[in-house]
Amino acid sequence: MAVRLPRRFSAVPRALLSPDELLSTTRSVRRRLDLSRPVEREVLEDCLRLAQQAPTASYRQDWHFVVVTDSAQRAALGDLWRRGAERYLGRPGATGERNPLLDSVRHLVEHIHEVPVHVIPCIEGRTDGKPAVAQASRWASIVPAAWSFMLAARARGLGTVWTTFHLGFEHEAAELLGIPYEEVMQVALIPVAYTIGTNFKPAPRKPLETMVHWDRW
Ligand SMILES: Cc1cc2nc3c(=O)[nH]c(=O)nc-3n(C[C@H](O)[C@H](O)[C@H](O)COP(=O)(O)O)c2cc1C
């Protein structure tokens, strides 16, 4: 197999983030996506080449990324995404609730079709009804790559958010995008745009000791 060695990656902002800054400030961005600024194809390709450096089970490299920039396709995909979001927002307890996450989701519901790029990471091999071990190796063959894509995007001034809303309509999305549904699973829809400002902060998290178990649970 011909291996393409990484070339010099372009478009990293001058004020480079340290690895720790990158890892602690790659936030879910919804409100601060710049809907008016196009994202260059070569920047997306750099991020995708970095994503390819992630591991896959048995070195299968059976990941795929569907990058949607066409406005009609984004509008159609946005409709599916919105239907999923409305289910989530309409669940008991969420209606009328004021909380920053839900307000941010509502904002993206209004603008999803305007986000210049939708990226759908996919993995070959459906795991519907399969045992946990099969599930784990399929999903974990795409999630690290997709997260690397999001980190590489942040390093270039782009914002992303991991979303799963459209997966309730995965079949319809597969038809829309020509994805072979029987052989390929979609795992997320990642809206991508330049961010409005590049300053993001670490998020509050539970104390470490509530989730770390040394030597035994
Ligand atoms: C598996 C998974 C699924 C998610 N699905 C959605 C989604 O469908 N829509 C959405 O707006 N955010 C979604 N999120 C983002 C989370 O709701 C939440 O915003 C995020 O964990 C907070 O990240 P932050 O602390 O970096 O801002 C998802 C995150 C994960 C990991």
Coordinates of N, CA and C and ligand atoms in Angstrom, one line a residue:
M1 N 0.9 -1.2 0.0 CA 0.0 0.0 0.0 C 0.9 1.3 0.0
A2 N 0.6 2.2 -0.9 CA 1.4 3.4 -0.9 C 1.0 4.3 0.3
V3 N 2.0 4.6 1.1 CA 1.7 5.4 2.3 C 2.2 6.9 1.9
R4 N 1.2 7.8 2.1 CA 1.6 9.2 1.8 C 2.1 9.8 3.1
L5 N 3.3 10.2 3.1 CA 3.9 10.8 4.3 C 3.3 12.2 4.5
P6 N 3.1 12.5 5.8 CA 2.5 13.8 6.0 C 3.4 14.9 5.4
R7 N 2.8 15.9 4.7 CA 3.6 17.0 4.3 C 3.5 18.1 5.4
R8 N 4.1 19.2 5.1 CA 3.9 20.3 6.1 C 2.5 20.7 6.1
F9 N 1.9 20.7 7.3 CA 0.5 21.1 7.4 C 0.3 22.6 7.4
S10 N -0.7 23.1 6.7 CA -0.8 24.5 6.6 C -1.9 25.0 7.6
A11 N -2.0 26.3 7.6 CA -3.1 27.0 8.2 C -3.2 26.9 9.8
V12 N -2.1 26.5 10.4 CA -2.2 26.5 11.9 C -2.0 27.9 12.3
P13 N -2.9 28.5 13.2 CA -2.7 29.9 13.6 C -1.4 30.1 14.2
R14 N -0.9 31.4 14.0 CA 0.5 31.7 14.5 C 0.6 31.5 16.0
A15 N -0.4 31.9 16.7 CA -0.3 31.7 18.2 C -0.7 30.3 18.4
L16 N 0.3 29.4 18.4 CA 0.1 28.0 18.5 C -0.4 27.6 19.9
L17 N -1.3 26.7 20.0 CA -1.8 26.2 21.3 C -0.8 25.1 21.7
S18 N -0.5 25.1 23.0 CA 0.3 24.0 23.5 C -0.6 22.7 23.4
P19 N 0.0 21.5 23.5 CA -0.8 20.3 23.5 C -1.9 20.4 24.6
D20 N -1.5 20.8 25.8 CA -2.4 20.8 26.9 C -3.5 21.9 26.7
E21 N -3.2 23.0 26.1 CA -4.2 24.0 25.8 C -5.2 23.5 24.8
L22 N -4.6 22.8 23.8 CA -5.5 22.2 22.7 C -6.5 21.2 23.3
L23 N -5.9 20.3 24.2 CA -6.8 19.3 24.8 C -7.8 19.8 25.8
S24 N -7.5 21.0 26.4 CA -8.4 21.5 27.4 C -9.3 22.5 26.9
T25 N -9.2 23.0 25.7 CA -10.0 24.1 25.2 C -10.7 23.7 23.9
T26 N -10.7 22.4 23.5 CA -11.5 22.0 22.3 C -12.9 21.7 22.8
R27 N -13.7 22.8 22.7 CA -15.1 22.8 23.3 C -16.1 22.4 22.2
S28 N -17.3 22.1 22.7 CA -18.5 21.9 21.8 C -18.9 23.3 21.4
V29 N -18.7 23.7 20.1 CA -19.0 25.0 19.7 C -20.3 25.0 18.9
R30 N -21.3 25.8 19.3 CA -22.6 26.0 18.6 C -22.9 27.4 18.3
R31 N -22.8 28.3 19.3 CA -23.1 29.7 19.1 C -22.0 30.5 18.4
R32 N -20.8 30.0 18.6 CA -19.7 30.8 18.1 C -19.1 30.3 16.7
L33 N -20.0 29.6 16.0 CA -19.6 29.2 14.6 C -19.8 30.4 13.7
D34 N -18.8 30.7 12.9 CA -18.9 31.8 11.9 C -19.6 31.3 10.7
L35 N -20.8 31.6 10.5 CA -21.6 31.0 9.4 C -21.4 31.7 8.1
S36 N -20.6 32.9 8.2 CA -20.4 33.6 6.9 C -19.1 33.3 6.3
R37 N -18.2 32.6 7.0 CA -16.9 32.4 6.4 C -16.7 31.0 5.9
P38 N -16.4 30.9 4.6 CA -16.2 29.5 4.1 C -14.9 28.9 4.7
V39 N -14.9 27.6 4.7 CA -13.8 26.8 5.1 C -13.1 26.2 3.9
E40 N -11.8 26.5 3.8 CA -11.0 26.0 2.7 C -10.9 24.5 2.7
R41 N -11.0 23.9 1.5 CA -10.9 22.5 1.3 C -9.6 21.9 1.8
E42 N -8.5 22.7 1.6 CA -7.1 22.2 2.0 C -7.0 22.1 3.5
V43 N -7.7 23.0 4.2 CA -7.6 23.0 5.7 C -8.3 21.8 6.2
L44 N -9.5 21.5 5.6 CA -10.2 20.3 5.9 C -9.4 19.0 5.6
E45 N -8.7 19.0 4.5 CA -7.9 17.9 4.1 C -6.7 17.7 5.1
D46 N -6.2 18.8 5.6 CA -5.1 18.7 6.6 C -5.6 18.0 7.9
C47 N -6.8 18.5 8.3 CA -7.4 17.9 9.5 C -7.7 16.4 9.3
L48 N -8.2 16.1 8.1 CA -8.5 14.6 7.8 C -7.2 13.8 7.7
R49 N -6.1 14.4 7.2 CA -4.9 13.6 7.2 C -4.4 13.3 8.6
L50 N -4.6 14.3 9.5 CA -4.2 14.1 10.9 C -5.1 13.1 11.5
A51 N -6.4 13.1 11.2 CA -7.3 12.1 11.7 C -6.9 10.7 11.3
Q52 N -6.3 10.6 10.1 CA -5.9 9.2 9.6 C -4.7 8.7 10.4
Q53 N -4.1 9.5 11.3 CA -3.0 9.0 12.1 C -3.5 8.2 13.4
A54 N -4.8 8.2 13.5 CA -5.4 7.5 14.7 C -5.4 6.0 14.4
P55 N -5.5 5.2 15.5 CA -5.5 3.8 15.3 C -6.8 3.2 14.8
T56 N -6.8 2.0 14.1 CA -8.0 1.3 13.8 C -7.7 -0.2 14.2
A57 N -8.8 -0.9 14.6 CA -8.7 -2.3 15.0 C -8.0 -3.1 13.8
S58 N -7.0 -3.9 14.1 CA -6.3 -4.7 13.1 C -5.8 -3.9 12.0
Y59 N -5.5 -2.7 12.2 CA -5.0 -1.8 11.2 C -5.7 -1.8 9.9
R60 N -7.1 -1.8 10.0 CA -7.9 -2.0 8.9 C -8.1 -0.7 8.1
Q61 N -8.0 0.4 8.7 CA -8.1 1.7 8.1 C -9.4 1.8 7.3
D62 N -10.5 1.3 8.0 CA -11.8 1.2 7.3 C -12.7 2.3 7.7
W63 N -12.1 3.4 8.0 CA -12.9 4.6 8.3 C -13.3 5.4 7.0
H64 N -14.2 6.2 7.1 CA -14.6 7.1 6.0 C -15.1 8.4 6.6
F65 N -14.9 9.5 5.9 CA -15.5 10.8 6.3 C -16.3 11.4 5.1
V66 N -17.5 11.6 5.3 CA -18.3 12.3 4.2 C -18.3 13.8 4.6
V67 N -17.7 14.6 3.7 CA -17.6 16.0 4.0 C -18.7 16.7 3.1
V68 N -19.6 17.3 3.7 CA -20.7 17.9 3.0 C -20.6 19.4 3.0
T69 N -20.4 20.0 1.8 CA -20.3 21.4 1.7 C -21.4 22.0 0.8
D70 N -22.0 21.2 0.0 CA -23.1 21.6 -1.0 C -24.3 22.1 -0.2
S71 N -24.8 23.3 -0.5 CA -25.8 23.9 0.3 C -27.1 23.1 0.3
A72 N -27.5 22.5 -0.8 CA -28.7 21.8 -0.9 C -28.6 20.5 0.0
Q73 N -27.4 19.9 -0.1 CA -27.2 18.6 0.7 C -27.2 19.0 2.2
R74 N -26.6 20.1 2.6 CA -26.6 20.6 4.0 C -28.0 20.9 4.5
A75 N -28.8 21.5 3.6 CA -30.2 21.8 4.0 C -31.0 20.5 4.2
A76 N -30.8 19.5 3.4 CA -31.5 18.3 3.5 C -31.1 17.5 4.8
L77 N -29.8 17.5 5.0 CA -29.2 16.9 6.2 C -29.6 17.6 7.4
G78 N -29.6 18.9 7.3 CA -30.1 19.8 8.4 C -31.5 19.5 8.8
D79 N -32.4 19.2 7.9 CA -33.7 18.8 8.2 C -33.8 17.5 9.1
L80 N -33.0 16.5 8.7 CA -32.9 15.3 9.5 C -32.4 15.6 10.9
W81 N -31.3 16.3 10.9 CA -30.7 16.7 12.2 C -31.6 17.4 13.1
R82 N -32.4 18.3 12.5 CA -33.4 19.1 13.3 C -34.5 18.2 13.8
R83 N -34.9 17.2 13.0 CA -35.9 16.3 13.5 C -35.4 15.6 14.8
G84 N -34.2 15.1 14.7 CA -33.6 14.5 15.9 C -33.5 15.4 17.1
A85 N -33.1 16.6 16.8 CA -32.9 17.6 17.9 C -34.2 18.0 18.5
E86 N -35.3 18.0 17.7 CA -36.6 18.4 18.2 C -37.1 17.2 19.1
R87 N -36.8 16.0 18.8 CA -37.1 14.9 19.7 C -36.4 15.1 21.0
Y88 N -35.1 15.4 21.0 CA -34.3 15.6 22.2 C -34.9 16.8 23.0
L89 N -35.2 17.9 22.3 CA -35.7 19.1 23.0 C -37.1 18.9 23.5
G90 N -37.8 18.0 22.9 CA -39.2 17.8 23.3 C -39.4 16.7 24.3
R91 N -38.3 16.1 24.8 CA -38.4 15.0 25.8 C -38.9 15.6 27.1
P92 N -39.6 14.8 27.9 CA -40.2 15.3 29.2 C -39.1 16.0 30.0
G93 N -39.4 17.2 30.5 CA -38.4 17.9 31.3 C -37.7 18.9 30.5
A94 N -37.5 18.8 29.2 CA -36.6 19.7 28.5 C -37.4 20.9 28.0
T95 N -38.7 20.8 27.8 CA -39.5 21.9 27.3 C -39.6 23.0 28.3
G96 N -39.3 24.2 27.8 CA -39.3 25.4 28.6 C -38.2 25.5 29.6
E97 N -37.3 24.5 29.6 CA -36.2 24.5 30.5 C -35.2 25.5 30.0
R98 N -34.7 26.4 30.9 CA -33.6 27.3 30.5 C -32.3 26.7 31.1
N99 N -31.5 26.2 30.2 CA -30.1 25.8 30.6 C -29.2 26.1 29.5
P100 N -27.9 26.4 29.8 CA -27.0 26.9 28.7 C -26.9 25.9 27.6
L101 N -26.9 24.6 27.9 CA -26.7 23.5 26.9 C -27.9 23.6 26.0
L102 N -29.1 23.6 26.6 CA -30.3 23.5 25.7 C -30.4 24.8 24.9
D103 N -30.1 25.9 25.4 CA -30.2 27.2 24.7 C -29.2 27.1 23.5
S104 N -28.0 26.6 23.8 CA -27.0 26.4 22.7 C -27.5 25.5 21.6
V105 N -28.1 24.4 22.0 CA -28.7 23.4 21.1 C -29.8 24.1 20.2
R106 N -30.6 24.9 20.9 CA -31.7 25.6 20.2 C -31.1 26.5 19.1
H107 N -30.0 27.2 19.5 CA -29.4 28.1 18.5 C -28.9 27.3 17.3
L108 N -28.3 26.2 17.5 CA -27.8 25.4 16.4 C -29.0 24.8 15.5
V109 N -30.1 24.5 16.2 CA -31.3 24.0 15.5 C -31.7 25.1 14.5
E110 N -31.6 26.3 14.8 CA -32.0 27.4 13.9 C -31.0 27.6 12.8
H111 N -29.8 27.2 13.0 CA -28.7 27.5 12.0 C -28.0 26.4 11.4
I112 N -28.4 25.1 11.7 CA -27.6 24.0 11.3 C -27.3 24.0 9.7
H113 N -28.3 24.4 9.0 CA -28.2 24.4 7.5 C -27.2 25.5 7.0
E114 N -26.9 26.4 7.9 CA -26.0 27.5 7.5 C -24.6 27.2 7.9
V115 N -24.3 26.2 8.7 CA -22.9 25.8 9.0 C -22.3 25.4 7.7
P116 N -21.1 26.0 7.4 CA -20.6 25.7 6.0 C -20.1 24.3 5.7
V117 N -19.8 23.5 6.8 CA -19.4 22.1 6.5 C -20.0 21.2 7.5
H118 N -20.6 20.1 7.0 CA -21.0 19.0 7.9 C -20.1 17.8 7.6
V119 N -19.5 17.3 8.7 CA -18.6 16.1 8.5 C -19.3 14.9 9.1
I120 N -19.4 13.8 8.4 CA -20.0 12.6 8.9 C -18.9 11.5 8.9
P121 N -18.4 11.2 10.1 CA -17.4 10.1 10.2 C -18.2 8.8 10.1
C122 N -17.7 7.8 9.4 CA -18.4 6.5 9.2 C -17.3 5.4 9.4
I123 N -17.9 4.2 9.7 CA -17.0 3.0 9.8 C -17.6 1.9 9.0
E124 N -16.8 1.1 8.3 CA -17.3 -0.1 7.6 C -17.7 -1.1 8.6
G125 N -18.8 -1.8 8.4 CA -19.2 -2.9 9.2 C -20.3 -2.5 10.2
R126 N -21.5 -2.9 10.0 CA -22.6 -2.5 10.9 C -22.5 -3.4 12.1
T127 N -22.8 -2.9 13.3 CA -22.7 -3.7 14.5 C -24.1 -3.9 15.2
D128 N -25.2 -3.6 14.4 CA -26.5 -3.7 15.0 C -26.7 -5.1 15.6
G129 N -27.0 -5.2 16.9 CA -27.3 -6.5 17.5 C -26.1 -7.3 17.8
K130 N -24.9 -6.8 17.5 CA -23.7 -7.6 17.7 C -23.2 -7.5 19.2
P131 N -22.4 -8.5 19.6 CA -21.9 -8.5 21.0 C -21.0 -7.2 21.3
A132 N -20.9 -6.9 22.6 CA -20.2 -5.7 23.0 C -18.7 -5.7 22.4
V133 N -18.0 -6.8 22.4 CA -16.7 -6.8 21.9 C -16.6 -6.3 20.4
A134 N -17.5 -6.8 19.7 CA -17.6 -6.4 18.2 C -17.9 -4.9 18.1
Q135 N -18.9 -4.5 19.0 CA -19.3 -3.1 19.0 C -18.0 -2.2 19.3
A136 N -17.3 -2.6 20.3 CA -16.2 -1.8 20.8 C -15.2 -1.6 19.8
S137 N -14.8 -2.7 19.0 CA -13.7 -2.5 18.1 C -14.2 -1.7 16.8
R138 N -15.4 -1.8 16.5 CA -15.9 -1.0 15.3 C -16.0 0.5 15.7
W139 N -16.7 0.8 16.8 CA -16.8 2.2 17.2 C -15.5 2.9 17.5
A140 N -14.6 2.1 18.2 CA -13.3 2.7 18.6 C -12.4 2.7 17.4
S141 N -12.8 2.2 16.2 CA -12.0 2.4 15.0 C -12.3 3.7 14.3
I142 N -13.3 4.4 14.8 CA -13.6 5.7 14.1 C -13.6 6.8 15.1
V143 N -14.0 6.6 16.4 CA -14.1 7.7 17.3 C -12.7 8.4 17.6
P144 N -11.6 7.7 17.8 CA -10.3 8.4 17.9 C -10.0 9.3 16.7
A145 N -10.2 8.8 15.5 CA -9.9 9.5 14.3 C -10.8 10.8 14.2
A146 N -12.1 10.6 14.6 CA -13.0 11.8 14.5 C -12.6 12.8 15.5
W147 N -12.2 12.4 16.7 CA -11.8 13.3 17.7 C -10.5 14.0 17.3
S148 N -9.6 13.3 16.7 CA -8.3 13.9 16.2 C -8.7 15.0 15.1
F149 N -9.7 14.7 14.3 CA -10.1 15.7 13.3 C -10.6 16.9 14.1
M150 N -11.3 16.8 15.1 CA -11.9 17.9 15.9 C -10.7 18.7 16.5
L151 N -9.7 18.0 17.0 CA -8.6 18.7 17.7 C -7.8 19.4 16.6
A152 N -7.6 18.8 15.5 CA -6.8 19.4 14.4 C -7.6 20.7 13.9
A153 N -8.9 20.6 13.9 CA -9.7 21.7 13.4 C -9.5 22.9 14.4
R154 N -9.6 22.6 15.7 CA -9.4 23.6 16.7 C -8.1 24.3 16.6
A155 N -7.0 23.5 16.3 CA -5.7 24.1 16.1 C -5.6 25.0 15.0
R156 N -6.6 24.9 14.1 CA -6.6 25.8 12.9 C -7.7 26.9 13.0
G157 N -8.2 27.1 14.2 CA -9.2 28.2 14.3 C -10.6 27.8 14.0
L158 N -10.8 26.4 13.8 CA -12.2 26.0 13.5 C -12.9 25.4 14.7
G159 N -14.2 25.5 14.7 CA -15.0 25.0 15.9 C -15.8 23.8 15.4
T160 N -16.0 22.9 16.3 CA -16.8 21.7 15.9 C -17.7 21.3 17.1
V161 N -18.6 20.4 16.9 CA -19.4 19.8 18.0 C -19.8 18.4 17.6
W162 N -19.5 17.5 18.5 CA -19.9 16.1 18.2 C -21.5 16.0 18.3
T163 N -22.2 15.6 17.3 CA -23.6 15.5 17.4 C -24.1 14.1 16.9
T164 N -25.2 13.6 17.4 CA -25.7 12.3 17.0 C -27.2 12.5 16.6
F165 N -27.7 13.7 16.6 CA -29.2 13.9 16.4 C -29.7 13.2 15.1
H166 N -28.8 13.3 14.0 CA -29.4 12.8 12.7 C -29.4 11.3 12.7
L167 N -28.8 10.6 13.7 CA -28.6 9.1 13.6 C -30.0 8.4 13.7
G168 N -31.0 9.1 14.3 CA -32.3 8.5 14.3 C -32.9 8.4 12.9
F169 N -32.2 9.1 12.0 CA -32.6 9.0 10.6 C -31.5 8.7 9.7
E170 N -30.7 7.7 10.2 CA -29.4 7.3 9.5 C -29.7 6.8 8.1
H171 N -30.8 6.0 8.0 CA -31.1 5.4 6.7 C -31.4 6.5 5.7
E172 N -32.2 7.5 6.1 CA -32.5 8.6 5.2 C -31.2 9.4 4.8
A173 N -30.4 9.6 5.8 CA -29.1 10.3 5.5 C -28.2 9.5 4.6
A174 N -28.2 8.2 4.7 CA -27.4 7.3 3.9 C -27.9 7.5 2.4
E175 N -29.3 7.4 2.3 CA -29.8 7.6 0.9 C -29.5 8.9 0.3
L176 N -29.6 10.0 1.1 CA -29.3 11.3 0.7 C -27.9 11.4 0.2
L177 N -26.9 10.8 0.9 CA -25.5 11.0 0.6 C -24.9 9.8 -0.2
G178 N -25.7 8.8 -0.5 CA -25.2 7.7 -1.2 C -24.3 6.8 -0.4
I179 N -24.5 6.8 0.9 CA -23.7 5.9 1.8 C -24.3 4.5 1.7
P180 N -23.5 3.5 1.5 CA -24.1 2.1 1.5 C -24.4 1.6 2.9
Y181 N -25.7 1.9 3.3 CA -26.2 1.7 4.7 C -25.9 0.3 5.2
E182 N -26.1 -0.7 4.4 CA -25.9 -2.1 4.9 C -24.5 -2.4 5.3
E183 N -23.5 -1.7 4.7 CA -22.1 -2.0 5.0 C -21.4 -0.9 5.8
V184 N -22.0 0.2 6.0 CA -21.3 1.3 6.6 C -22.2 2.0 7.6
M185 N -21.6 2.2 8.8 CA -22.3 3.0 9.9 C -21.8 4.4 10.0
Q186 N -22.8 5.3 10.1 CA -22.5 6.7 10.4 C -22.4 6.8 11.9
V187 N -21.4 7.6 12.4 CA -21.3 7.7 13.9 C -21.6 9.0 14.5
A188 N -21.6 10.0 13.6 CA -21.9 11.4 14.2 C -22.1 12.3 13.0
L189 N -22.5 13.5 13.3 CA -22.5 14.6 12.3 C -21.8 15.8 13.0
I190 N -20.7 16.2 12.5 CA -19.8 17.2 13.1 C -20.0 18.5 12.3
P191 N -20.7 19.5 12.8 CA -20.7 20.8 12.1 C -19.4 21.5 12.3
V192 N -18.9 22.1 11.2 CA -17.5 22.7 11.2 C -17.6 24.1 10.6
A193 N -17.0 25.0 11.4 CA -16.9 26.4 10.8 C -15.8 27.1 11.6
Y194 N -15.2 28.2 11.0 CA -14.3 29.0 11.8 C -15.1 29.5 13.0
T195 N -14.3 29.7 14.1 CA -15.0 30.2 15.3 C -14.9 31.7 15.3
I196 N -15.9 32.3 16.0 CA -15.9 33.7 16.3 C -15.0 34.0 17.5
G197 N -13.8 34.5 17.2 CA -12.8 34.5 18.3 C -12.2 33.1 18.5
T198 N -11.0 33.1 19.0 CA -10.4 31.7 19.2 C -10.1 31.4 20.7
N199 N -10.6 32.3 21.5 CA -10.3 32.0 23.0 C -11.4 31.2 23.6
F200 N -11.0 30.0 24.0 CA -12.0 29.0 24.7 C -11.3 28.6 25.9
K201 N -12.2 28.3 26.9 CA -11.6 28.0 28.3 C -11.9 26.5 28.6
P202 N -11.1 25.9 29.5 CA -11.4 24.6 30.0 C -12.8 24.6 30.6
A203 N -13.5 23.5 30.5 CA -14.9 23.4 31.0 C -14.8 22.8 32.4
P204 N -15.8 23.2 33.2 CA -15.9 22.6 34.6 C -16.1 21.1 34.4
R205 N -15.5 20.3 35.2 CA -15.7 18.8 35.2 C -15.8 18.3 36.6
K206 N -16.4 17.1 36.8 CA -16.5 16.5 38.1 C -15.1 16.3 38.7
P207 N -14.9 16.3 40.0 CA -13.6 16.0 40.6 C -13.1 14.7 40.1
L208 N -11.8 14.7 39.8 CA -11.1 13.5 39.3 C -11.4 12.2 40.1
E209 N -11.4 12.4 41.4 CA -11.5 11.2 42.3 C -12.9 10.6 42.2
T210 N -13.9 11.3 41.6 CA -15.2 10.6 41.5 C -15.2 9.7 40.3
M211 N -14.2 9.7 39.4 CA -14.2 8.8 38.3 C -12.9 8.0 38.0
V212 N -12.0 8.2 38.9 CA -10.7 7.4 38.7 C -10.7 6.3 39.8
H213 N -10.3 5.1 39.4 CA -10.3 4.0 40.3 C -8.9 3.4 40.3
W214 N -8.1 3.6 41.3 CA -6.8 3.0 41.3 C -6.8 1.6 41.7
D215 N -6.2 0.8 40.9 CA -6.0 -0.7 41.2 C -7.3 -1.5 41.3
R216 N -8.4 -0.9 41.7 CA -9.7 -1.7 41.6 C -10.8 -0.6 41.8
W217 N -12.0 -1.0 41.3 CA -13.2 -0.1 41.4 C -13.5 0.3 42.8
Ligands
LIG1 C1 -21.6 10.8 22.0 C2 -22.0 12.2 22.1 C3 -23.2 12.6 21.5 C4 -23.5 14.0 21.4 N1 -24.6 14.4 20.7 C5 -24.9 15.7 20.6 C6 -26.0 16.1 19.8 O1 -26.6 15.3 19.1 N2 -26.2 17.4 19.7 C7 -25.5 18.3 20.3 O2 -25.8 19.5 20.2 N3 -24.5 18.0 21.2 C8 -24.2 16.7 21.3 N4 -23.1 16.3 22.1 C9 -22.3 17.3 22.9 C10 -22.8 17.2 24.3 O3 -24.1 17.4 24.4 C11 -22.1 18.3 25.2 O4 -22.3 19.6 24.6 C12 -20.6 18.1 25.3 O5 -20.3 16.9 25.9 C13 -20.0 19.3 26.1 O6 -18.8 19.5 25.6 P1 -17.9 20.7 26.1 O7 -17.7 20.6 27.6 O8 -16.7 20.5 25.4 O9 -18.6 22.0 25.7 C14 -22.7 14.9 22.1 C15 -21.5 14.5 22.7 C16 -21.2 13.2 22.7 C17 -19.9 12.8 23.3

